Amino acid sequence: MTFREKTHWVALVVMAVAFGWYFFQLHTALPHGPGNIAASGGLLTAVTIGIILAMSLIIGIIAAVNPRDAHAAADERERSIHWRGTHYAYYPMVLGIWLCIGLIFAGYSTPTLLNTLLAVVVFAEMVRIGVQLYLYRRDA
Amino acid sequence: MPLPFTNDIRTLRFLAGEMTQGDLGDRVGVTRQTIAAIEQGKYSPSLEVAFRIARVFDKPLEAVFQWGDGSN
């Protein structure tokens, strides 16, 4: 397994845990109504910092174990996998943006729009990473 | 979908002093996993990488890669 594939697994797990926790808290613990936007912002900041710290720590450990792999430039197959993953993630991203445009015209609140947009970005990112991992595994 | 061509990289590696996939990858400029994928017919390399592989073995391209069944 290449260093890049390992970092993709780390990103997938960390994002699933972090945003799974965020959206769970959103529906169970955060206040509803106008105060929700500030609470969402605070929680989102904490989740973002947590993701950065967790990924930096885990990927740093993986890189320290095998520094040669970590410093190797991506080859053409890895670049191709990266491009295809991004390509497939584009479609849910566009659909999600149109969904948010629809919500704006339907008069939904700012917190709802914020969290829908966030869900779209997270889902598209999971699609990107998932497709890339599938392509890494398929060729292995 | 299987690729329309095969290759003799595994045999050529063996004949080149049992060269490892990692060694070949280092000399070509790709990862060991990419060499493994090419060998197994799971990844179609660029023309540049195909030529680089052939140059490592000092063989013409068609001695490394062969078009499968004569079809398009």
mmCIF file of C-alpha atoms in Angstrom:
data_model
loop_
_atom_site.group_PDB
_atom_site.id
_atom_site.type_symbol
_atom_site.label_atom_id
_atom_site.label_comp_id
_atom_site.label_asym_id
_atom_site.label_seq_id
_atom_site.Cartn_x
_atom_site.Cartn_y
_atom_site.Cartn_z
ATOM 1 C CA MET A 1 0.000 0.000 0.000
ATOM 2 C CA THR A 2 1.503 3.349 -1.034
ATOM 3 C CA PHE A 3 1.850 6.302 1.313
ATOM 4 C CA ARG A 4 -0.867 8.132 -0.617
ATOM 5 C CA GLU A 5 -3.320 5.268 -0.281
ATOM 6 C CA LYS A 6 -2.676 5.178 3.469
ATOM 7 C CA THR A 7 -3.318 8.920 3.739
ATOM 8 C CA HIS A 8 -6.602 8.426 1.877
ATOM 9 C CA TRP A 9 -7.710 5.773 4.385
ATOM 10 C CA VAL A 10 -6.786 8.118 7.235
ATOM 11 C CA ALA A 11 -8.722 10.986 5.651
ATOM 12 C CA LEU A 12 -11.778 8.790 5.069
ATOM 13 C CA VAL A 13 -11.916 7.509 8.635
ATOM 14 C CA VAL A 14 -11.109 10.852 10.289
ATOM 15 C CA MET A 15 -13.697 12.717 8.208
ATOM 16 C CA ALA A 16 -16.370 10.076 8.764
ATOM 17 C CA VAL A 17 -15.828 10.143 12.530
ATOM 18 C CA ALA A 18 -15.487 13.939 12.816
ATOM 19 C CA PHE A 19 -18.429 14.916 10.641
ATOM 20 C CA GLY A 20 -20.510 12.000 11.863
ATOM 21 C CA TRP A 21 -20.060 13.400 15.355
ATOM 22 C CA TYR A 22 -20.767 16.956 14.128
ATOM 23 C CA PHE A 23 -24.059 16.090 12.445
ATOM 24 C CA PHE A 24 -25.082 13.876 15.381
ATOM 25 C CA GLN A 25 -24.472 16.793 17.772
ATOM 26 C CA LEU A 26 -26.273 19.118 15.397
ATOM 27 C CA HIS A 27 -29.492 17.135 15.701
ATOM 28 C CA THR A 28 -29.264 16.123 19.345
ATOM 29 C CA ALA A 29 -27.398 18.761 21.334
ATOM 30 C CA LEU A 30 -27.369 22.084 19.510
ATOM 31 C CA PRO A 31 -30.131 24.650 20.070
ATOM 32 C CA HIS A 32 -32.627 25.146 17.289
ATOM 33 C CA GLY A 33 -33.578 28.596 16.026
ATOM 34 C CA PRO A 34 -31.459 31.750 15.549
ATOM 35 C CA GLY A 35 -28.815 30.659 18.095
ATOM 36 C CA ASN A 36 -28.034 27.622 15.982
ATOM 37 C CA ILE A 37 -25.753 29.472 13.557
ATOM 38 C CA ALA A 38 -23.291 30.525 16.282
ATOM 39 C CA ALA A 39 -23.372 27.089 17.872
ATOM 40 C CA SER A 40 -22.839 25.433 14.480
ATOM 41 C CA GLY A 41 -19.922 27.771 13.822
ATOM 42 C CA GLY A 42 -18.297 26.941 17.134
ATOM 43 C CA LEU A 43 -18.770 23.221 16.666
ATOM 44 C CA LEU A 44 -17.530 23.391 13.074
ATOM 45 C CA THR A 45 -14.390 25.239 14.187
ATOM 46 C CA ALA A 46 -13.697 22.566 16.788
ATOM 47 C CA VAL A 47 -14.300 19.765 14.271
ATOM 48 C CA THR A 48 -12.029 21.424 11.680
ATOM 49 C CA ILE A 49 -9.197 21.860 14.189
ATOM 50 C CA GLY A 50 -9.714 18.271 15.344
ATOM 51 C CA ILE A 51 -9.497 16.960 11.762
ATOM 52 C CA ILE A 52 -6.311 18.928 11.045
ATOM 53 C CA LEU A 53 -4.642 17.766 14.270
ATOM 54 C CA ALA A 54 -5.698 14.123 13.905
ATOM 55 C CA MET A 55 -4.650 13.893 10.263
ATOM 56 C CA SER A 56 -1.341 15.689 10.874
ATOM 57 C CA LEU A 57 -0.520 13.376 13.764
ATOM 58 C CA ILE A 58 -1.472 10.097 12.085
ATOM 59 C CA ILE A 59 0.036 10.960 8.691
ATOM 60 C CA GLY A 60 3.175 12.241 10.437
ATOM 61 C CA ILE A 61 3.563 8.876 12.176
ATOM 62 C CA ILE A 62 3.021 6.984 8.906
ATOM 63 C CA ALA A 63 5.587 9.210 7.163
ATOM 64 C CA ALA A 64 8.095 8.705 9.977
ATOM 65 C CA VAL A 65 7.767 4.924 9.680
ATOM 66 C CA ASN A 66 8.533 4.987 5.941
ATOM 67 C CA PRO A 67 10.021 8.392 4.978
ATOM 68 C CA ARG A 68 11.155 7.197 1.534
ATOM 69 C CA ASP A 69 7.562 6.510 0.433
ATOM 70 C CA ALA A 70 6.346 9.719 2.017
ATOM 71 C CA HIS A 71 8.768 11.878 0.041
ATOM 72 C CA ALA A 72 8.288 10.104 -3.295
ATOM 73 C CA ALA A 73 6.518 12.161 -5.948
ATOM 74 C CA ALA A 74 3.167 10.872 -7.220
ATOM 75 C CA ASP A 75 3.566 8.840 -10.386
ATOM 76 C CA GLU A 76 1.258 8.906 -13.432
ATOM 77 C CA ARG A 77 -1.066 6.176 -12.096
ATOM 78 C CA GLU A 78 -1.532 7.999 -8.795
ATOM 79 C CA ARG A 79 -2.160 11.296 -10.587
ATOM 80 C CA SER A 80 -4.715 9.551 -12.795
ATOM 81 C CA ILE A 81 -6.463 8.143 -9.713
ATOM 82 C CA HIS A 82 -6.503 11.615 -8.181
ATOM 83 C CA TRP A 83 -8.063 13.176 -11.295
ATOM 84 C CA ARG A 84 -10.743 10.494 -11.625
ATOM 85 C CA GLY A 85 -11.715 10.773 -7.969
ATOM 86 C CA THR A 86 -12.101 14.533 -8.303
ATOM 87 C CA HIS A 87 -14.083 14.055 -11.522
ATOM 88 C CA TYR A 88 -16.629 11.746 -9.869
ATOM 89 C CA ALA A 89 -16.951 14.034 -6.835
ATOM 90 C CA TYR A 90 -17.874 16.929 -9.116
ATOM 91 C CA TYR A 91 -21.358 15.507 -9.818
ATOM 92 C CA PRO A 92 -22.653 15.274 -6.222
ATOM 93 C CA MET A 93 -21.108 18.693 -5.617
ATOM 94 C CA VAL A 94 -23.087 20.262 -8.467
ATOM 95 C CA LEU A 95 -26.308 18.485 -7.460
ATOM 96 C CA GLY A 96 -25.787 19.673 -3.875
ATOM 97 C CA ILE A 97 -25.266 23.258 -4.979
ATOM 98 C CA TRP A 98 -28.507 23.163 -6.971
ATOM 99 C CA LEU A 99 -30.231 21.715 -3.894
ATOM 100 C CA CYS A 100 -28.944 24.661 -1.831
ATOM 101 C CA ILE A 101 -30.119 27.132 -4.493
ATOM 102 C CA GLY A 102 -33.542 25.523 -4.242
ATOM 103 C CA LEU A 103 -33.494 25.841 -0.454
ATOM 104 C CA ILE A 104 -32.647 29.553 -0.741
ATOM 105 C CA PHE A 105 -35.655 30.176 -3.003
ATOM 106 C CA ALA A 106 -37.823 28.072 -0.692
ATOM 107 C CA GLY A 107 -36.895 30.405 2.155
ATOM 108 C CA TYR A 108 -34.996 28.028 4.415
ATOM 109 C CA SER A 109 -33.041 29.509 7.337
ATOM 110 C CA THR A 110 -29.328 30.345 7.297
ATOM 111 C CA PRO A 111 -28.383 27.486 9.692
ATOM 112 C CA THR A 112 -30.185 24.998 7.442
ATOM 113 C CA LEU A 113 -28.365 26.351 4.381
ATOM 114 C CA LEU A 114 -25.023 26.316 6.202
ATOM 115 C CA ASN A 115 -25.367 22.712 7.272
ATOM 116 C CA THR A 116 -26.762 21.569 3.928
ATOM 117 C CA LEU A 117 -23.780 23.162 2.182
ATOM 118 C CA LEU A 118 -21.461 21.514 4.674
ATOM 119 C CA ALA A 119 -23.138 18.142 4.122
ATOM 120 C CA VAL A 120 -22.718 18.562 0.357
ATOM 121 C CA VAL A 121 -19.010 19.332 0.708
ATOM 122 C CA VAL A 122 -18.459 16.418 3.097
ATOM 123 C CA PHE A 123 -20.408 14.013 0.877
ATOM 124 C CA ALA A 124 -18.504 15.105 -2.251
ATOM 125 C CA GLU A 125 -15.219 14.712 -0.392
ATOM 126 C CA MET A 126 -16.211 11.218 0.766
ATOM 127 C CA VAL A 127 -17.098 10.320 -2.833
ATOM 128 C CA ARG A 128 -13.715 11.621 -4.005
ATOM 129 C CA ILE A 129 -11.767 9.674 -1.393
ATOM 130 C CA GLY A 130 -13.954 6.580 -1.806
ATOM 131 C CA VAL A 131 -13.501 6.500 -5.589
ATOM 132 C CA GLN A 132 -9.758 7.002 -5.221
ATOM 133 C CA LEU A 133 -9.513 4.171 -2.692
ATOM 134 C CA TYR A 134 -11.579 1.925 -4.965
ATOM 135 C CA LEU A 135 -9.199 2.665 -7.861
ATOM 136 C CA TYR A 136 -6.139 2.057 -5.690
ATOM 137 C CA ARG A 137 -7.570 -1.306 -4.553
ATOM 138 C CA ARG A 138 -8.782 -2.324 -8.032
ATOM 139 C CA ASP A 139 -5.297 -1.943 -9.486
ATOM 140 C CA ALA A 140 -3.514 -3.551 -6.543
ATOM 141 C CA MET B 1 -12.043 -4.404 -18.610
ATOM 142 C CA PRO B 2 -8.890 -6.330 -19.619
ATOM 143 C CA LEU B 3 -6.290 -4.414 -21.600
ATOM 144 C CA PRO B 4 -5.905 -5.314 -25.312
ATOM 145 C CA PHE B 5 -2.198 -6.005 -24.889
ATOM 146 C CA THR B 6 0.006 -8.224 -22.768
ATOM 147 C CA ASN B 7 3.533 -7.764 -21.497
ATOM 148 C CA ASP B 8 6.625 -9.775 -20.598
ATOM 149 C CA ILE B 9 7.849 -7.565 -17.799
ATOM 150 C CA ARG B 10 7.842 -10.355 -15.223
ATOM 151 C CA THR B 11 10.018 -12.577 -17.449
ATOM 152 C CA LEU B 12 12.332 -9.704 -18.350
ATOM 153 C CA ARG B 13 12.757 -8.835 -14.671
ATOM 154 C CA PHE B 14 13.683 -12.434 -13.935
ATOM 155 C CA LEU B 15 16.191 -12.494 -16.774
ATOM 156 C CA ALA B 16 17.671 -9.199 -15.564
ATOM 157 C CA GLY B 17 19.049 -10.781 -12.411
ATOM 158 C CA GLU B 18 15.673 -11.211 -10.695
ATOM 159 C CA MET B 19 15.130 -7.476 -10.586
ATOM 160 C CA THR B 20 12.365 -6.581 -8.107
ATOM 161 C CA GLN B 21 9.275 -4.565 -8.978
ATOM 162 C CA GLY B 22 10.581 -1.872 -6.633
ATOM 163 C CA ASP B 23 13.941 -1.705 -8.413
ATOM 164 C CA LEU B 24 12.241 -1.428 -11.793
ATOM 165 C CA GLY B 25 9.878 1.210 -10.429
ATOM 166 C CA ASP B 26 12.803 3.246 -9.111
ATOM 167 C CA ARG B 27 14.561 3.122 -12.472
ATOM 168 C CA VAL B 28 11.414 4.025 -14.406
ATOM 169 C CA GLY B 29 10.190 6.653 -11.959
ATOM 170 C CA VAL B 30 6.974 5.010 -10.768
ATOM 171 C CA THR B 31 5.934 3.169 -7.616
ATOM 172 C CA ARG B 32 6.273 -0.574 -7.065
ATOM 173 C CA GLN B 33 2.472 -0.775 -7.045
ATOM 174 C CA THR B 34 2.307 0.782 -10.506
ATOM 175 C CA ILE B 35 4.783 -1.755 -11.893
ATOM 176 C CA ALA B 36 2.690 -4.533 -10.308
ATOM 177 C CA ALA B 37 -0.491 -3.125 -11.871
ATOM 178 C CA ILE B 38 1.172 -2.922 -15.313
ATOM 179 C CA GLU B 39 2.505 -6.476 -15.019
ATOM 180 C CA GLN B 40 -0.937 -7.809 -14.132
ATOM 181 C CA GLY B 41 -2.566 -5.964 -17.023
ATOM 182 C CA LYS B 42 -4.618 -3.785 -14.668
ATOM 183 C CA TYR B 43 -3.087 -0.475 -15.677
ATOM 184 C CA SER B 44 -2.198 0.846 -19.110
ATOM 185 C CA PRO B 45 1.006 2.889 -18.816
ATOM 186 C CA SER B 46 1.691 6.036 -20.787
ATOM 187 C CA LEU B 47 3.862 5.744 -23.870
ATOM 188 C CA GLU B 48 6.663 7.447 -21.946
ATOM 189 C CA VAL B 49 6.615 4.891 -19.106
ATOM 190 C CA ALA B 50 6.344 2.027 -21.633
ATOM 191 C CA PHE B 51 9.466 3.290 -23.406
ATOM 192 C CA ARG B 52 11.277 3.795 -20.104
ATOM 193 C CA ILE B 53 10.527 0.180 -19.113
ATOM 194 C CA ALA B 54 11.805 -1.074 -22.467
ATOM 195 C CA ARG B 55 14.985 1.013 -22.096
ATOM 196 C CA VAL B 56 15.700 -0.497 -18.673
ATOM 197 C CA PHE B 57 15.759 -3.949 -20.288
ATOM 198 C CA ASP B 58 17.520 -2.624 -23.403
ATOM 199 C CA LYS B 59 14.744 -4.062 -25.564
ATOM 200 C CA PRO B 60 12.497 -2.594 -28.259
ATOM 201 C CA LEU B 61 9.001 -1.689 -27.108
ATOM 202 C CA GLU B 62 7.385 -4.638 -28.911
ATOM 203 C CA ALA B 63 9.628 -7.070 -27.028
ATOM 204 C CA VAL B 64 8.039 -5.846 -23.784
ATOM 205 C CA PHE B 65 4.447 -5.148 -24.843
ATOM 206 C CA GLN B 66 2.497 -7.227 -27.379
ATOM 207 C CA TRP B 67 -0.891 -6.434 -28.871
ATOM 208 C CA GLY B 68 -3.257 -9.186 -27.736
ATOM 209 C CA ASP B 69 -5.260 -10.893 -30.460
ATOM 210 C CA GLY B 70 -4.830 -8.868 -33.617
ATOM 211 C CA SER B 71 -8.204 -7.140 -33.225
ATOM 212 C CA ASN B 72 -8.768 -3.399 -32.932
#
